[in-house]
Coordinates of C-alpha atoms in Angstrom, one line a residue:
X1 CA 84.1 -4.2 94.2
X2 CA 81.8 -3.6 91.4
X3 CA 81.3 -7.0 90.7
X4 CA 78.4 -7.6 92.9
X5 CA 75.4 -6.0 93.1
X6 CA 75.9 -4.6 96.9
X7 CA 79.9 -3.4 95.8
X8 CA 78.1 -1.3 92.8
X9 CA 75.9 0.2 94.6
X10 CA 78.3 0.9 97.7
X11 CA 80.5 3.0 94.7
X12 CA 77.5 4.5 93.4
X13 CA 76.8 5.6 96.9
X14 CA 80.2 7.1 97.6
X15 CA 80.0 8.8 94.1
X16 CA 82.6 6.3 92.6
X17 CA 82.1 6.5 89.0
X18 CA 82.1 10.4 88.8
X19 CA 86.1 10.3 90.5
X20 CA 86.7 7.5 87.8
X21 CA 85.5 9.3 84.6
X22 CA 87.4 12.4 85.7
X23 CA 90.0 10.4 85.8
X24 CA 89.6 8.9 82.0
X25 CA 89.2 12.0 80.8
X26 CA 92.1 14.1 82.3
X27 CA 94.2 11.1 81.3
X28 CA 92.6 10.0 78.0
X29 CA 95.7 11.2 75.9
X30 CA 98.7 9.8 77.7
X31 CA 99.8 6.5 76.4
X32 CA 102.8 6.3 78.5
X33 CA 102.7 2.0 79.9
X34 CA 101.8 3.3 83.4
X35 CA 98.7 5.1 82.3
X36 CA 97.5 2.6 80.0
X37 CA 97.3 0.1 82.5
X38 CA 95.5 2.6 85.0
X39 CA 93.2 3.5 81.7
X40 CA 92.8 -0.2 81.5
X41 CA 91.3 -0.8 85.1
X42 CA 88.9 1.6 84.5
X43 CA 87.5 0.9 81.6
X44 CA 87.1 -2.5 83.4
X45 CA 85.9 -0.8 86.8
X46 CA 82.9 0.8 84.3
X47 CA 82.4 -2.3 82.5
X48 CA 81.5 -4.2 85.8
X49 CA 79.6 -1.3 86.9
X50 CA 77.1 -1.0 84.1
X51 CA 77.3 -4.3 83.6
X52 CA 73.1 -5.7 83.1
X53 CA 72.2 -2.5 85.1
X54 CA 69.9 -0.1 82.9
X55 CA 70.1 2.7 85.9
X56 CA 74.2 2.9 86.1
X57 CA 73.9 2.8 82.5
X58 CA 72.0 5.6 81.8
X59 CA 73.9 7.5 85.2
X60 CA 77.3 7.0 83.3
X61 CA 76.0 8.2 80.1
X62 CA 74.5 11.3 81.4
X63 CA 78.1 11.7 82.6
X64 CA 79.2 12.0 79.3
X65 CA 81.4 8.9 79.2
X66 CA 80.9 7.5 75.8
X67 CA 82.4 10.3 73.8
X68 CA 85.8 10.1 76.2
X69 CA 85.5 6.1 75.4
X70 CA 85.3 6.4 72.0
X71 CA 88.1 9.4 72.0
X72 CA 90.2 6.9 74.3
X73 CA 89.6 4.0 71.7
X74 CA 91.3 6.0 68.7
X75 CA 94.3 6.9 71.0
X76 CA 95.0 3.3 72.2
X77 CA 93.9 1.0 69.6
X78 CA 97.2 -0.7 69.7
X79 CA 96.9 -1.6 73.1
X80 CA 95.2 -5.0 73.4
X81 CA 93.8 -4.8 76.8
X82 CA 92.7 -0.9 76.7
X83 CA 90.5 -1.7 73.6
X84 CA 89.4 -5.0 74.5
X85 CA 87.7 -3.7 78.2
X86 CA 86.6 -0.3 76.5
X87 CA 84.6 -2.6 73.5
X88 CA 82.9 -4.5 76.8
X89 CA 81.7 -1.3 78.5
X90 CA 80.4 0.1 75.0
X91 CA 78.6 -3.3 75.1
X92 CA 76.7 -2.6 78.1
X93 CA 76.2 1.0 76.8
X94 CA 74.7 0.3 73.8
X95 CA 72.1 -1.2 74.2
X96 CA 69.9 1.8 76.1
X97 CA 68.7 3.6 73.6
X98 CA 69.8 7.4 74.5
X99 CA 73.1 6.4 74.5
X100 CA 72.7 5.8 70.5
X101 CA 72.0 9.4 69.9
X102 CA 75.1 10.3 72.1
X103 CA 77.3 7.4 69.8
X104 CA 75.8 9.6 66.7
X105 CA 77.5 12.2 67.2
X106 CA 80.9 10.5 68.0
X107 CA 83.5 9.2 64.9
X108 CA 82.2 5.5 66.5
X109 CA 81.5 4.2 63.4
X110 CA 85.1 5.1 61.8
X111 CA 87.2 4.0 64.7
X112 CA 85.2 0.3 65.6
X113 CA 85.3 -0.2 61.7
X114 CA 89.5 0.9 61.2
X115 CA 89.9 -1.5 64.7
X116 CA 87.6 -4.2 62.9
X117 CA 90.1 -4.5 59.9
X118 CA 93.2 -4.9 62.0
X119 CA 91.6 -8.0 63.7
X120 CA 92.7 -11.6 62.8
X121 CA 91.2 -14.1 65.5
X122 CA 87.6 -14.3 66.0
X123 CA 87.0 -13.8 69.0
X124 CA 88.3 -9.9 68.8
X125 CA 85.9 -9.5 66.1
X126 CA 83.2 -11.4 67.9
X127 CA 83.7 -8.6 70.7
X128 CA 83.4 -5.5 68.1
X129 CA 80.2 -7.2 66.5
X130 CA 78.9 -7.6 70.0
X131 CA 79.2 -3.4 70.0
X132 CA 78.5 -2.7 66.2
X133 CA 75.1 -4.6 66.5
X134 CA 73.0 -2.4 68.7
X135 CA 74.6 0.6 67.6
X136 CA 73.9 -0.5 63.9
X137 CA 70.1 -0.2 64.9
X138 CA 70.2 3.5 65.1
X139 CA 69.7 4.8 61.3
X140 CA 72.4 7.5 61.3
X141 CA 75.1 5.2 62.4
X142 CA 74.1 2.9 60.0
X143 CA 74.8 5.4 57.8
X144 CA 78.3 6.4 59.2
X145 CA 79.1 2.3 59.1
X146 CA 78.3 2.6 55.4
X147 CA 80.3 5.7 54.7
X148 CA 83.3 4.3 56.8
X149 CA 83.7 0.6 54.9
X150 CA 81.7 -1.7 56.9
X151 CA 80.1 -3.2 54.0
X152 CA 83.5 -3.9 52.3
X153 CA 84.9 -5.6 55.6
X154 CA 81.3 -7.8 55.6
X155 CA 81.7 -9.0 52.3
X156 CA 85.4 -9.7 52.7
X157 CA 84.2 -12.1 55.8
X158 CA 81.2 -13.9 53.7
X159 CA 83.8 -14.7 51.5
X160 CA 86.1 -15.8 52.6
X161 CA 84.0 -17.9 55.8
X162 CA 81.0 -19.0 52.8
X163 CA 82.6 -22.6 52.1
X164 CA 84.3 -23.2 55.5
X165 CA 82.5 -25.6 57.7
X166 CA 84.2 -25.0 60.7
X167 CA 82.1 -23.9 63.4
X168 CA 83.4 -20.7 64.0
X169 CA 83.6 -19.8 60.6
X170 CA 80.0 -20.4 60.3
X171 CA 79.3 -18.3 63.1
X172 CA 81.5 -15.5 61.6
X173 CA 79.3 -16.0 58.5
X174 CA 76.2 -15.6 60.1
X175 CA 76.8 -12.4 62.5
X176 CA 78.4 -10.9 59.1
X177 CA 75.2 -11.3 56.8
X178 CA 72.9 -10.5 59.5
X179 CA 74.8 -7.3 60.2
X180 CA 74.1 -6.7 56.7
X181 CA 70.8 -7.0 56.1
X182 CA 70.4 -4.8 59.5
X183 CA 72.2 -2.1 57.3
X184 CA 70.3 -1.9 54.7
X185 CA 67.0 -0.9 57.0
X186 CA 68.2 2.3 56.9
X187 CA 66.2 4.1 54.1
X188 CA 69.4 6.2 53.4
X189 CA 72.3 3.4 54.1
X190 CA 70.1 1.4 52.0
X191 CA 69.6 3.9 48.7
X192 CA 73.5 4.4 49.1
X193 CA 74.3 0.8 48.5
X194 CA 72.0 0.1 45.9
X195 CA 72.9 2.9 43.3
X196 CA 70.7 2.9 41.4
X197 CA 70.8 -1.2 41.0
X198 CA 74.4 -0.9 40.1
X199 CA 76.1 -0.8 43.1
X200 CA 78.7 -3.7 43.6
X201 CA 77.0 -4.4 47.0
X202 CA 73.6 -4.8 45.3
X203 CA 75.1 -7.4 42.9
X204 CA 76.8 -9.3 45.5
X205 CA 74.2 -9.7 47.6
X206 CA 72.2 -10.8 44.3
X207 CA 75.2 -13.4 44.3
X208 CA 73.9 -15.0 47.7
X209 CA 70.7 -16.6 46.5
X210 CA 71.7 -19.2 44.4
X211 CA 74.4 -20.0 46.8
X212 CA 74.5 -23.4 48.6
X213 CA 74.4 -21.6 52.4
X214 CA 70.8 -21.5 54.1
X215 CA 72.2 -18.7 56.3
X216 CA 73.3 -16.8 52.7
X217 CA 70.0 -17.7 51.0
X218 CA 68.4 -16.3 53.6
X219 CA 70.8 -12.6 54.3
X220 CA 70.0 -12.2 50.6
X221 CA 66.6 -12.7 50.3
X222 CA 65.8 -10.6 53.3
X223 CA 68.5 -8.1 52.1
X224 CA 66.7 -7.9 48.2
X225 CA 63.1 -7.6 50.6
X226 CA 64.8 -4.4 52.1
X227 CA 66.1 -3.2 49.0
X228 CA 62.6 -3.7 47.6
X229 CA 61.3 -0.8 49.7
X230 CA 60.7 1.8 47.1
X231 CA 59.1 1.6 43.6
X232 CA 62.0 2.7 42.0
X233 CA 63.8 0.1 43.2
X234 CA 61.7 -2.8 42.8
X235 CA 60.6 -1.8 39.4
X236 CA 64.5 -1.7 38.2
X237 CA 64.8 -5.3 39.7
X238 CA 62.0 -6.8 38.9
X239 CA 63.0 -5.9 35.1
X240 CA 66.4 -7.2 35.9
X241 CA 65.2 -10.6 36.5
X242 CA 65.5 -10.9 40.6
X243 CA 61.8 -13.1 40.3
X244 CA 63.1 -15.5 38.7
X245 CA 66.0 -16.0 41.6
X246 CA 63.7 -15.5 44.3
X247 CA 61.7 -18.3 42.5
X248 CA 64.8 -20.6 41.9
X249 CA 65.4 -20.1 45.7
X250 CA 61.8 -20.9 46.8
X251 CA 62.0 -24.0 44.4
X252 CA 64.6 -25.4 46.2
X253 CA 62.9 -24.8 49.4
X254 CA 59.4 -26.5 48.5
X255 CA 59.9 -30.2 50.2
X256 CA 60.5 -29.9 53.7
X257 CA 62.8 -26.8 53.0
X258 CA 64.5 -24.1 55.4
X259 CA 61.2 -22.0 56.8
X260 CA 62.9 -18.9 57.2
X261 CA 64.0 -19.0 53.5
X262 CA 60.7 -19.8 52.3
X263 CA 59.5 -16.6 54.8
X264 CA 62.3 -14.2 53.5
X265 CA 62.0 -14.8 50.1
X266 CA 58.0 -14.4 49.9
X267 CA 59.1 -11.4 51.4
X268 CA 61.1 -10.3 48.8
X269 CA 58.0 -11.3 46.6
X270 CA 55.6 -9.5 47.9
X271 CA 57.7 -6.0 48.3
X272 CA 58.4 -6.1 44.8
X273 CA 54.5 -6.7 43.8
X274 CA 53.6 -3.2 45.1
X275 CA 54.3 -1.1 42.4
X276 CA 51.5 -1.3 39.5
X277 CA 53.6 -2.0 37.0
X278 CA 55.2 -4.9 38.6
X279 CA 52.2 -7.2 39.3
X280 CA 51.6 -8.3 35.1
X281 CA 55.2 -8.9 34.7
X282 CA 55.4 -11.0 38.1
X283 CA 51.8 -12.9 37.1
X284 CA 53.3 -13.8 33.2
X285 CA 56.5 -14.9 35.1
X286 CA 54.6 -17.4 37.1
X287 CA 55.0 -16.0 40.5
X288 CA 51.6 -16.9 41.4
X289 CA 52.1 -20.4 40.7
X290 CA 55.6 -20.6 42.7
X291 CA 53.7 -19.0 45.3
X292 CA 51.2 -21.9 45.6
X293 CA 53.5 -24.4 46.3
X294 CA 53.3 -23.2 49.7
X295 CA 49.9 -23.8 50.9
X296 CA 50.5 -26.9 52.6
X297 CA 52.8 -25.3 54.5
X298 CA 51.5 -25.2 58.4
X299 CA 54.1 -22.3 59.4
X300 CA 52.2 -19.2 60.3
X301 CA 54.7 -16.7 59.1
X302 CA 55.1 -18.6 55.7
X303 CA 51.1 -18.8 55.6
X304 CA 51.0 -14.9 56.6
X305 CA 53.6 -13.8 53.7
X306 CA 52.2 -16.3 51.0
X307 CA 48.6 -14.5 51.8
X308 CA 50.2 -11.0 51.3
X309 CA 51.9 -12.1 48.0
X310 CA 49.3 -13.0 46.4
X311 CA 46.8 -10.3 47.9
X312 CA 49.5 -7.8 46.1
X313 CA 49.8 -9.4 42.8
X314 CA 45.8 -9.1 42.4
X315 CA 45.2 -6.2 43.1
X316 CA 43.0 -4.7 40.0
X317 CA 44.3 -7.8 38.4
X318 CA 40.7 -9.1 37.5
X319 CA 41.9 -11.9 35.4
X320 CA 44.8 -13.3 38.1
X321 CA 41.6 -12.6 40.7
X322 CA 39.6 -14.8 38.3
X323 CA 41.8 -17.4 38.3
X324 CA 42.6 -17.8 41.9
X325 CA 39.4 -17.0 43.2
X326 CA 38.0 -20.0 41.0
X327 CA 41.0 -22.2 42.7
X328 CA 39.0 -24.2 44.9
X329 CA 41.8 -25.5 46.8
X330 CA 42.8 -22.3 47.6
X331 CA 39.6 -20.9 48.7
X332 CA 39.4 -24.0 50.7
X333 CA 42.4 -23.3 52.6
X334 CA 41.6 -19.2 52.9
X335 CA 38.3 -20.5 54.8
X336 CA 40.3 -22.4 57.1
X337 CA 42.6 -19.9 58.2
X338 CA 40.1 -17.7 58.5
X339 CA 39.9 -19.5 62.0
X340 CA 43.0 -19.4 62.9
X341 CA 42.2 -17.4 66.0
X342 CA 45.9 -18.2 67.2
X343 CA 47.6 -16.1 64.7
X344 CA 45.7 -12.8 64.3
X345 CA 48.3 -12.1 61.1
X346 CA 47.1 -15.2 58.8
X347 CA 43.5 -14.5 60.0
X348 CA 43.2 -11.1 58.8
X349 CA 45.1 -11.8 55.3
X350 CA 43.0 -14.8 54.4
X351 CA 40.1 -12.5 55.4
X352 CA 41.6 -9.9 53.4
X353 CA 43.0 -12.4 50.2
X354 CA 39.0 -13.7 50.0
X355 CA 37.5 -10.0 49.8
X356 CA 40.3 -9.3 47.4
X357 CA 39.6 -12.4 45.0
X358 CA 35.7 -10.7 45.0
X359 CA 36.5 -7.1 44.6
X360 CA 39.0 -8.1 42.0
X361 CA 37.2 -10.1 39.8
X362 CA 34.1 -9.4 39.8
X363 CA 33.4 -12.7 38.7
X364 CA 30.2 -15.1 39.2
X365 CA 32.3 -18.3 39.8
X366 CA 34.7 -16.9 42.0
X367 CA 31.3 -16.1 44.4
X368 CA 30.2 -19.3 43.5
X369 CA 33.3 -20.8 44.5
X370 CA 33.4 -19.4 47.8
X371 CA 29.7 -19.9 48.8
X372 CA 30.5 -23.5 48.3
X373 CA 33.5 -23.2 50.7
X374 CA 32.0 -21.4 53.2
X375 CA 33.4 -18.2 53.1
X376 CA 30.4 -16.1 53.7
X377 CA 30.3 -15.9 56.9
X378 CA 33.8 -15.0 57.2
X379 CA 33.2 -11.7 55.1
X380 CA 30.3 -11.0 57.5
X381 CA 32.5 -11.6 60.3
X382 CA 35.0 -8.8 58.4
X383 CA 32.9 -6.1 58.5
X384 CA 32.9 -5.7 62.0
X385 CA 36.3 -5.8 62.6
X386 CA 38.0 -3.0 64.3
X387 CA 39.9 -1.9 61.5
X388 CA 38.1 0.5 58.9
X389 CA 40.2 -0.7 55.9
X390 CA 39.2 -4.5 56.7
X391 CA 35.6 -3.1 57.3
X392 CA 35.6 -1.6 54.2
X393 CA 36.8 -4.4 52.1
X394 CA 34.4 -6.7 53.7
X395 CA 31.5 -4.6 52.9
X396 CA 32.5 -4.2 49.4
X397 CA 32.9 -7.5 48.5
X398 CA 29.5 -8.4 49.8
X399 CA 28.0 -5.5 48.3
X400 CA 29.4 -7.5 45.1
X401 CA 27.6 -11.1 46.1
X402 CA 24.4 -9.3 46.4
X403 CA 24.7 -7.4 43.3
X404 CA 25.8 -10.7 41.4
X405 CA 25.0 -14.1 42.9
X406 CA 22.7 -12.6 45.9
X407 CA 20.2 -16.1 45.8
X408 CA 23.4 -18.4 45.7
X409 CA 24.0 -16.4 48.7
X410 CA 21.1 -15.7 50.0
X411 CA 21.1 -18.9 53.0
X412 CA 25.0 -18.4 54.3
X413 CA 23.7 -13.9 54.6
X414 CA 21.1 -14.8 56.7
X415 CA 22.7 -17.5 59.0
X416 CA 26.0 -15.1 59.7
X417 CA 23.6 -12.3 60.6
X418 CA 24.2 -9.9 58.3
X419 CA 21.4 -7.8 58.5
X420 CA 21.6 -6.9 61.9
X421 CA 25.6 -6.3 61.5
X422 CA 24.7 -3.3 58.8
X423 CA 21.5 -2.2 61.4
X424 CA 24.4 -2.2 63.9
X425 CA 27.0 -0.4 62.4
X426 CA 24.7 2.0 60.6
X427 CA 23.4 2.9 64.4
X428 CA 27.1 3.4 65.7
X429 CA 27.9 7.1 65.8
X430 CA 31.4 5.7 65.9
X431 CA 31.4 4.0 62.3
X432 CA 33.2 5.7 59.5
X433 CA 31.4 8.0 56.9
X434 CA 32.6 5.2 54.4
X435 CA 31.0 2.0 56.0
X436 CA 27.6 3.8 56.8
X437 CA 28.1 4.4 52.4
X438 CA 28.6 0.6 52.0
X439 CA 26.8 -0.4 54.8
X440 CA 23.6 1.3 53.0
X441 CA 24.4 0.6 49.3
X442 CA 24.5 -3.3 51.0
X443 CA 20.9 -2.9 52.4
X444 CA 19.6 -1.8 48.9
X445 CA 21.0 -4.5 47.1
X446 CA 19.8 -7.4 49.7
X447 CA 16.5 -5.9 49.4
X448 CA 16.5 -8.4 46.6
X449 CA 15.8 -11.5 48.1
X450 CA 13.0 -12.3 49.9
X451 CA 13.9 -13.6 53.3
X452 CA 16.7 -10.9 53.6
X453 CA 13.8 -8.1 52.9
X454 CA 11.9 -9.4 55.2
X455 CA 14.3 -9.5 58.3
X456 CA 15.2 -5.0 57.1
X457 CA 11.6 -4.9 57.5
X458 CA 12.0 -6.4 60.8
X459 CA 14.4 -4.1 61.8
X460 CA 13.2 -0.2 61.9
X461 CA 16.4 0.4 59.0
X462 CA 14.2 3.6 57.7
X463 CA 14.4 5.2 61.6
X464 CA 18.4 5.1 61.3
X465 CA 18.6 5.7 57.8
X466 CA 16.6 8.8 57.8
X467 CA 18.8 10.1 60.4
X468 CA 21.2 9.9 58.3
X469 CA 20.1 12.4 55.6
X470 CA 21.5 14.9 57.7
X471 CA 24.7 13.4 58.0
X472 CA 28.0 16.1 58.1
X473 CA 29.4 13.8 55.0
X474 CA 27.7 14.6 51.4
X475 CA 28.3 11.2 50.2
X476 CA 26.8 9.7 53.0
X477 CA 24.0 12.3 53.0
X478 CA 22.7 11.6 49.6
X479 CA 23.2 8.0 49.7
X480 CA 20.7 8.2 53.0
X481 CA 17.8 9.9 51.0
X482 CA 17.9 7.0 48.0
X483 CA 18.3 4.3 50.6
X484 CA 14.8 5.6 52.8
X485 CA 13.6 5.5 49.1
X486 CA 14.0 2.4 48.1
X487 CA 13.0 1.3 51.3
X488 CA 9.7 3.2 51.1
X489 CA 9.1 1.8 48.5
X490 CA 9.5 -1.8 49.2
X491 CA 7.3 -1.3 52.7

């Protein structure tokens, strides 16, 4: 009956599925043939029931079924049938979240992974994957899966499935390294299997980059870009030589390679540039270089994660700045993207890579270099974009082209507007204490050129500015009373 739509709801109606859990639960225990079979229907009247229908779902879990499942699944799990239908309905369960935090605080995890290693054909462990992969999305059961041998049973599967080419092996292969890397996103599952960069799990997902698999390439690089979520940890693998795997594995992926290698391991890359220490050693090992390669790529999430790499491994680098910001393919290609109005993500990181390469380096030919692309107008563009820490960046960086190489720049300003951007965001009640800082110190330094003083003439800036004396921010206060100054003085 529960099959159709209509028969579901004529159960729910009558108040079906209450008389059928009572029923599991009063005869959960009894494993004598009759009731196993009558277990059996159940499990597979529930399975139809909450089958692709989030309200029965959530109905049968406020029942309290899933603990009397997962009880029911210890009992029986030498019964065939009984597991297989109660695996199905925790299928359809498990995917709501509420019924995760109910699974938490079952033995789940212990039970699906003691069933797991009793199974020889695929298909049965198809059908336990099917459960273990939503649940594994819930961070204390991935814990529990880690504490009850998941991991082991994984690793037991890549090996043995990594040089089969059978179709189902490969498939095997693939749901086992994905449920792997889904593991370790866990912050505490994750520091268990590292230890401390000697865990056994570590080094055998190290193992998987060099490996001739895409689908292994790939588990492991996204698995070392998950391990590579603390400083700790990326500092004790960057100095254990995991940049120069990542780079091999990049290498071989240069020429028309696997995209979501090339994504996963730029990744890995640019977790493990955070930490301070990190971005010399990864520089000297020629990260930057390997990184490079990639330009020509016209895959937006490649292009996103090269741009993050490389913003990473800069920072208060002033030399690596130097040298990429005088790059003038680079540049070249950062100016284009900057358009990329399709792909929000590689817009705002080549925004954010060409403020960086200023900031950074400080450096006259790196200005120079982007003038000449025609950049400018993208860092204008930046500062009015509606996050602060972009804003910010932008306004920076231009406070750094006016200082040094304001004539060189002095056309590009004018054309994007800038002057009445800064009149605009220093009027704005809304913008942050920190832009109307920059937004001023900006206005003094374009004072400068002629044509650029000439248009904050124009513009009434000592009305707004003097307003600003009084400003609720000290910073922003004083830097108000030097601005009308200067100001004053140049009227």
């Amino acid at each position: 009956l529960c099959f159709t739509d209509e028969g579901r709801n004529a159960v729910d109606r009558a108040g079906g599925a209450h008389i059928v859990v009572d029923h599991l639960r009063s005869l959960c225990s009894k494993t004598d043939p009759a009731s196993e079979k009558l277990l059996t229907v159940f499990c597979g009247m529930l399975m139809n029931y909450s089958n692709e229908n989030d309200t029965l779902q959530s109905q049968l879990i406020n029942m309290g079924v899933i603990p009397t499942l997962v009880k029911l699944l210890g009992i029986h799990c030498q019964n065939a049938a009984l597991t297989e239908m109660c695996l199905v309905a925790f299928g359809n369960l498990a995917e709501l979240e509420s019924s995760k935090e109910q699974f938490a605080y079952t033995n789940i995890a212990e039970e699906l992974v003691k069933l797991f290693k009793k199974q020889i054909e695929h298909d049965k462990k198809e059908m336990i994957f099917e459960v273990l992969a939503p649940l594994a999305e819930n961070d204390v059961i991935k814990l529990q899966l880690v504490e009850a041998g998941l991991v082991e049973c994984l690793l037991e599967i890549v090996q043995k499935t990594v040089d089969s080419d059978k179709e189902e092996d490969i498939a095997e292969l693939k749901t086992a390294s994905d449920l792997m890397v889904l593991l370790l996103l866990g912050d505490e599952s994750m520091q268990k299997l590292f230890e401390g960069g000697k865990g056994s799990v570590f080094q055998r997902v190290l193992s998987w980059i060099p490996s001739n698999s895409h689908q292994l390439q790939l588990a492991g690089a996204l698995a070392i870009a998950n391990f590579a979520r603390n400083d700790g940890n990326c500092i004790h693998m960057v100095d254990n030589g995991i940049v120069q795997k990542l780079m091999d594995l990049l290498d071989r992926h240069v020429e028309d390679g696997n995209v979501t290698v090339q994504h996963a391991a730029l990744s890995a890359l640019r977790n493990l540039a955070i930490p301070v220490v990190n971005k010399a050693k990864m520089l000297s090992a020629g990260v930057a270089e390997a990184v490079l390669k990639f330009l020509r790529s016209e895959m937006p999430p490649v292009q996103f994660k090269l741009l993050g790499t490389l913003r990473m491994l800069i920072d208060a680098q002033a030399e690596a700045a130097e040298q990429l910001g005088k790059n003038v393919k680079l540049v070249e290609r950062l100016v284009e993207w900057c358009e990329a109005k399709d792909h929000a993500g590689v817009m705002g990181e080549s925004n954010r890579l060409l403020s960086a390469l200023i900031r950074h380096s400080k450096s006259k030919d790196v200005i120079r270099t982007i003038v000449q692309s025609g950049g400018i107008k993208h860092l204008v563009t930046m500062a009015t974009s509606e996050h602060v820490i972009m804003q910010n960046e932008a306004l920076v960086a231009l406070a750094l082209i006016a200082a040094l190489e304001l004539v060189t720049a002095e056309k590009d300003l004018e054309n994007a507007q800038l002057v009445q951007i800064l009149h605009r965001l220093l009027s704005d009640d809304r913008s942050a204490p920190e832009i109307k800082y920059n937004s001023m110190v900006l206005i003094c330094a374009l004072i400068g050129s002629e044509p650029l003083q000439k248009e904050v003439q124009s513009m009434a800036f000592l009305e707004v500015v003097s307003k600003l004396r009084s400003h609720e921010n000290k910073t922003v206060a004083q830097q108000a009373s030097l601005t009308e100054q200067r100001l004053a003085v140049e009227s």
